[in-house]
Coordinates of C-alpha atoms in Angstrom, one line a residue:
M1 CA 277.7 -101.2 -27.7
A2 CA 278.0 -104.8 -26.6
T3 CA 281.2 -106.5 -25.8
T4 CA 281.9 -110.3 -25.8
I5 CA 284.8 -112.6 -25.2
K6 CA 286.4 -114.2 -28.2
C7 CA 288.5 -117.4 -27.6
V8 CA 291.8 -117.3 -29.5
A9 CA 294.0 -120.2 -28.1
R10 CA 293.8 -123.2 -25.8
R11 CA 296.0 -125.4 -23.6
M12 CA 295.2 -129.1 -23.0
A13 CA 295.9 -131.3 -20.0
G14 CA 295.5 -135.0 -19.7
G15 CA 293.7 -135.7 -22.9
N16 CA 292.2 -134.4 -26.2
G17 CA 288.5 -133.9 -25.4
H18 CA 286.7 -130.7 -24.4
E19 CA 286.9 -131.6 -20.7
H20 CA 290.7 -131.5 -21.1
I21 CA 290.9 -127.9 -22.1
S22 CA 292.8 -126.4 -19.1
H23 CA 293.2 -122.8 -20.2
L24 CA 291.7 -120.5 -22.8
W25 CA 293.2 -117.3 -24.1
W26 CA 290.7 -114.6 -25.1
Q27 CA 290.2 -111.1 -26.4
Q28 CA 287.4 -108.9 -25.3
V29 CA 285.9 -107.4 -28.5
D30 CA 283.2 -104.9 -29.3
D31 CA 280.6 -105.1 -32.0
S32 CA 283.0 -103.9 -34.6
G33 CA 285.6 -106.5 -33.7
R34 CA 288.0 -104.0 -32.0
V35 CA 290.0 -105.7 -29.2
L36 CA 289.5 -103.9 -25.9
S37 CA 291.5 -106.2 -23.7
S38 CA 293.0 -109.7 -23.6
G39 CA 294.0 -112.4 -21.2
D40 CA 293.7 -116.1 -20.3
N41 CA 291.6 -118.1 -17.8
T42 CA 291.5 -121.6 -16.5
R43 CA 288.7 -123.8 -17.5
E44 CA 287.1 -123.3 -14.0
Q45 CA 287.3 -119.5 -14.4
M46 CA 285.8 -119.6 -17.9
V47 CA 282.9 -121.8 -16.6
A48 CA 282.3 -119.3 -13.8
Y49 CA 282.4 -116.4 -16.2
I50 CA 279.8 -118.0 -18.6
E51 CA 277.6 -119.0 -15.7
K52 CA 277.6 -115.4 -14.4
H53 CA 277.3 -113.5 -17.7
G54 CA 275.2 -115.9 -19.8
D55 CA 275.3 -118.1 -22.9
H56 CA 276.0 -115.2 -25.2
S57 CA 279.0 -113.8 -23.5
V58 CA 281.8 -116.0 -24.9
W59 CA 282.3 -117.2 -28.5
C60 CA 284.8 -119.0 -30.7
P61 CA 285.5 -118.3 -34.3
D62 CA 285.0 -121.2 -36.8
R63 CA 288.2 -122.5 -38.4
N64 CA 286.7 -121.4 -41.7
P65 CA 286.6 -117.6 -41.6
A66 CA 283.6 -117.5 -44.0
V67 CA 281.5 -119.4 -41.4
Q68 CA 280.1 -117.6 -38.3
G69 CA 281.6 -118.7 -35.0
A70 CA 279.7 -120.4 -32.2
W71 CA 278.8 -119.5 -28.6
V72 CA 280.7 -121.3 -25.8
R73 CA 278.5 -123.1 -23.4
V74 CA 279.0 -124.9 -20.1
H75 CA 278.6 -128.7 -20.1
N76 CA 278.9 -131.2 -17.4
N77 CA 280.0 -134.8 -17.7
G78 CA 279.1 -135.8 -14.2
R79 CA 282.6 -135.2 -12.8
I80 CA 283.6 -131.7 -14.0
K81 CA 282.1 -128.7 -15.8
Y82 CA 283.8 -127.9 -19.0
V83 CA 283.3 -125.6 -22.1
Q84 CA 282.2 -126.5 -25.6
T85 CA 280.8 -124.5 -28.5
V86 CA 277.2 -124.8 -29.6
A87 CA 276.1 -123.5 -33.1
D88 CA 272.5 -123.8 -34.3
G89 CA 271.7 -126.0 -31.3
R90 CA 274.4 -128.6 -32.1
T91 CA 277.7 -129.0 -30.2
T92 CA 280.8 -128.3 -32.3
D93 CA 284.6 -128.6 -32.1
N94 CA 285.5 -125.0 -32.6
L95 CA 287.5 -124.8 -29.3
L96 CA 289.5 -127.9 -30.2
S97 CA 290.5 -126.2 -33.5
L98 CA 292.1 -123.2 -31.7
P99 CA 295.9 -123.0 -31.7
L100 CA 297.7 -124.6 -28.8
R101 CA 299.7 -122.6 -26.3

């Protein structure tokens, strides 16, 4: 049974764009959606996790529960690496729609 990390909340620092997500709260879930563990990571820790475990290891639900969520990918703006969701090959704002903490 596969497990993935589901993003559930965010904290911003210094702006409103994806590169300003400073922390992500998450739940480790199995294929049935059962929560196995939970925690939070800095942006840098989440980037490292995705780089180690691959592009299908972390996801974010869509704000519309009837729509499938999107995978979280690592992006680079030339200054820092940051995370943003990608669905069907297009970048999306799912992470920016998560509740703030």
